[in-house]
C-alpha positions as CSV (number, residue, x, y, z in Angstrom):
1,X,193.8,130.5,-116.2
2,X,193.1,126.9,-116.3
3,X,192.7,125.5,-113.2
4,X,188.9,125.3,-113.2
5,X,188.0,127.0,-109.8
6,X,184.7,129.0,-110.2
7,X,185.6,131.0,-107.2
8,X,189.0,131.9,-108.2
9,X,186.9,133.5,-111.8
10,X,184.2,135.2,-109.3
11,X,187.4,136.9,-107.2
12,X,189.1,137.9,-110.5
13,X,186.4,139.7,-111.9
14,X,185.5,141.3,-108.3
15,X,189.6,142.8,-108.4
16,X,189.7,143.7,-111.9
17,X,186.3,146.0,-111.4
18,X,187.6,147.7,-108.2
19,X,188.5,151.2,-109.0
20,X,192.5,152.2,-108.9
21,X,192.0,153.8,-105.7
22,X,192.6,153.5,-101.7
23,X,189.5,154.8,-101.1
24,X,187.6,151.9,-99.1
25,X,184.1,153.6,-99.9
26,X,184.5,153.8,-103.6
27,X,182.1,152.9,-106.0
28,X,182.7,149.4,-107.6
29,X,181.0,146.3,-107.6
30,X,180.7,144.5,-104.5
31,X,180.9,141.0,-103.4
32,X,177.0,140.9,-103.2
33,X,177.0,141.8,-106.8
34,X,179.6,139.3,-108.0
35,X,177.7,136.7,-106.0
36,X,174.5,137.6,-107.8
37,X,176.2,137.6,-111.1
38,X,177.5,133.9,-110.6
39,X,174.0,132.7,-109.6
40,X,170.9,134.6,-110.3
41,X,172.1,136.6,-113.2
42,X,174.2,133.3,-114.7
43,X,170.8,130.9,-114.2
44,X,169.2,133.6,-116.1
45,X,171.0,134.4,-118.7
46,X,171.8,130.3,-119.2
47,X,167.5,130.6,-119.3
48,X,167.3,128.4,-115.8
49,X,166.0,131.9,-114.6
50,X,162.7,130.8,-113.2
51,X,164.1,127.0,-112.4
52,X,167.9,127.7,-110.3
53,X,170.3,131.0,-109.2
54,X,168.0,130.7,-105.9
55,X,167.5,128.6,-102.7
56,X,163.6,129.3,-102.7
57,X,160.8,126.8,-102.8
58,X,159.9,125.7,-106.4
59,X,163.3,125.9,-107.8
60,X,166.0,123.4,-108.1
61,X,168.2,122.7,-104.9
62,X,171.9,123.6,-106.3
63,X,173.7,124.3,-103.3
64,X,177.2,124.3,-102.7
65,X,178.7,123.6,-99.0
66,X,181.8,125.1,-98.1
67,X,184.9,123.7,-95.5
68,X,184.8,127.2,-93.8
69,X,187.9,125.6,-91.4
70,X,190.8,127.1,-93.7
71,X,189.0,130.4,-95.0
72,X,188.3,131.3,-91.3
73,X,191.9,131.2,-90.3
74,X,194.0,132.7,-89.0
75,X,191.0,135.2,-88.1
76,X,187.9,136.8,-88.9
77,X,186.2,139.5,-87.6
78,X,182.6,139.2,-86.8
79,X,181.6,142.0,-88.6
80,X,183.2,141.4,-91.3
81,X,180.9,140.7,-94.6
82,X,180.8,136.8,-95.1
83,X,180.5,137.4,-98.7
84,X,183.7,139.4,-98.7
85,X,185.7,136.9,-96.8
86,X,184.7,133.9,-99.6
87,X,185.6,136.0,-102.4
88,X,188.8,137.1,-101.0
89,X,189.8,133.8,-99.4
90,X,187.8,130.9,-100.9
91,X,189.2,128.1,-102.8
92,X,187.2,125.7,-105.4
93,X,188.9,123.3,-102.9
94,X,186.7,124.5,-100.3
95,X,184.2,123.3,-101.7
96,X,183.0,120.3,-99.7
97,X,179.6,119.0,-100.8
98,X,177.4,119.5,-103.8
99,X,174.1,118.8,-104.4
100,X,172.1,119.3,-107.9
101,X,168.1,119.7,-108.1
102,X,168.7,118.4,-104.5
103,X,170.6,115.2,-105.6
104,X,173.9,114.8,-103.3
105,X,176.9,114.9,-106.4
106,X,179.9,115.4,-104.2
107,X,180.2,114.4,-100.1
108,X,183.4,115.4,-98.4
109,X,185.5,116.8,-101.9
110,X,184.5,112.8,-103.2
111,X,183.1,113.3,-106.7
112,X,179.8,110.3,-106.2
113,X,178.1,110.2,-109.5
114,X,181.5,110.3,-111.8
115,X,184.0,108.2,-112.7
116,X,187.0,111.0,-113.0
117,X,190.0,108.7,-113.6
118,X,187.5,106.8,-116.8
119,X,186.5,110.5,-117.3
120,X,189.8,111.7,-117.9
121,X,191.0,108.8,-119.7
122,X,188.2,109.5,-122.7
123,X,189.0,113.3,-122.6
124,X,192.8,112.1,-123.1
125,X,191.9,109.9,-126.2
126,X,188.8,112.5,-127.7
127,X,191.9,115.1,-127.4
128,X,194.6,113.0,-129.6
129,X,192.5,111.6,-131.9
130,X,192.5,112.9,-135.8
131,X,190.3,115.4,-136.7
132,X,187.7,114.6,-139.2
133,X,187.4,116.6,-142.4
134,X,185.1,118.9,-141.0
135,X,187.0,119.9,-137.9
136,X,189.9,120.8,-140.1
137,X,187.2,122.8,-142.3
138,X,186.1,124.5,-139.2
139,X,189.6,125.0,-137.7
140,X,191.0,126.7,-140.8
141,X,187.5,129.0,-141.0
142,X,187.9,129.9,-137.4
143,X,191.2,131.0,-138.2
144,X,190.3,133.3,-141.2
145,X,187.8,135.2,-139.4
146,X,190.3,135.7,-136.7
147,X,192.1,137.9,-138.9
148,X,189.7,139.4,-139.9
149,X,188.5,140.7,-136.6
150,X,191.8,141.0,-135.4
151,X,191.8,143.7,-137.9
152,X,188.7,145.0,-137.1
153,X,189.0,145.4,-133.1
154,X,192.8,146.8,-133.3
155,X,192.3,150.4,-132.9
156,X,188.8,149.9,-130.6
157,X,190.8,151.2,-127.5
158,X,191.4,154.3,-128.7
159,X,188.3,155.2,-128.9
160,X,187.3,154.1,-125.5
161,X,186.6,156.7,-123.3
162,X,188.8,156.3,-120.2
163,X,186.3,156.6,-117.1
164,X,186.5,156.5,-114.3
165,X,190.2,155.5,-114.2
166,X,191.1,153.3,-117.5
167,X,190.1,150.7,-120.0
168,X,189.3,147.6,-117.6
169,X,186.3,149.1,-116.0
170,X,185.6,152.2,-118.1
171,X,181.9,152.8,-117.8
172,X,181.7,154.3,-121.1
């Protein structure tokens, strides 16, 4: 979708690798392995692997703050995994303070170090303008090759062996 929210992705991708099955001790991924995903494997494979994805001394001090208030209610158990409750309840509007490489970005939901309204104002205009020659070039090449593998991913389903359950987390 498009309403930016991190979290919302992070959940998505936790359901849609869930097996199709009531069984509560299945094998799928858990939260702890989306969680990892999002930050140790994403630093790495953005190459920020030895600089961010952990809180440990040396690396850079991203760290995200959540407003626990609403995800807390109406109840949580206290054995319940904490990691289970933000994916399952957690909002990007949660989110209460931000800091990057230890530098405070956002203090109670307030953006510090952007303008957004100026922000979205340039976005607005970038968007509308005319595209140059070469953006037109590039639009009408992106385009071709679309067909082109269009036509050469249309029958890659059927190939797809469906296991454990079907085509959205087949392991094979």
């Amino acid at each position: 979708n498009d309403d930016d929210d991190f979290i919302q992705e992070m959940r998505m991708v936790y359901l849609l690798h869930r097996l199709s099955a009531h069984e509560l001790d299945s094998s799928y991924l858990s939260s702890r392995d989306i969680f990892k995903m999002a930050t140790v494997n994403g630093a790495e494979i953005l190459g920020f692997g030895d600089e961010a994805g952990r809180l440990e001394k040396g690396r850079l001090a991203d760290i995200v703050i959540l407003d626990l208030d609403r995800i807390f209610e109406p109840y949580i158990d206290s054995k319940q995994d904490l990691f289970d409750v933000f994916l399952y309840r957690a909002k990007g509007s949660d989110v209460n303070t931000v800091l990057i490489n230890g530098e405070l970005v956002m203090r109670k939901k307030e953006v510090l170090k952007v303008d957004k309204k100026d922000l979205s104002r340039r976005i607005r205009e970038e968007a509308s303008r005319e595209w140059t020659l070469q953006e037109k070039a590039f639009r009408e090449a992106t385009e071709k090759l679309r067909i082109h593998l269009r036509d050469y991913y249309k029958d890659w389903y059927r190939t797809v062996e469906l296991e454990p359950y079907y085509i959205f987390n087949s392991r094979k």
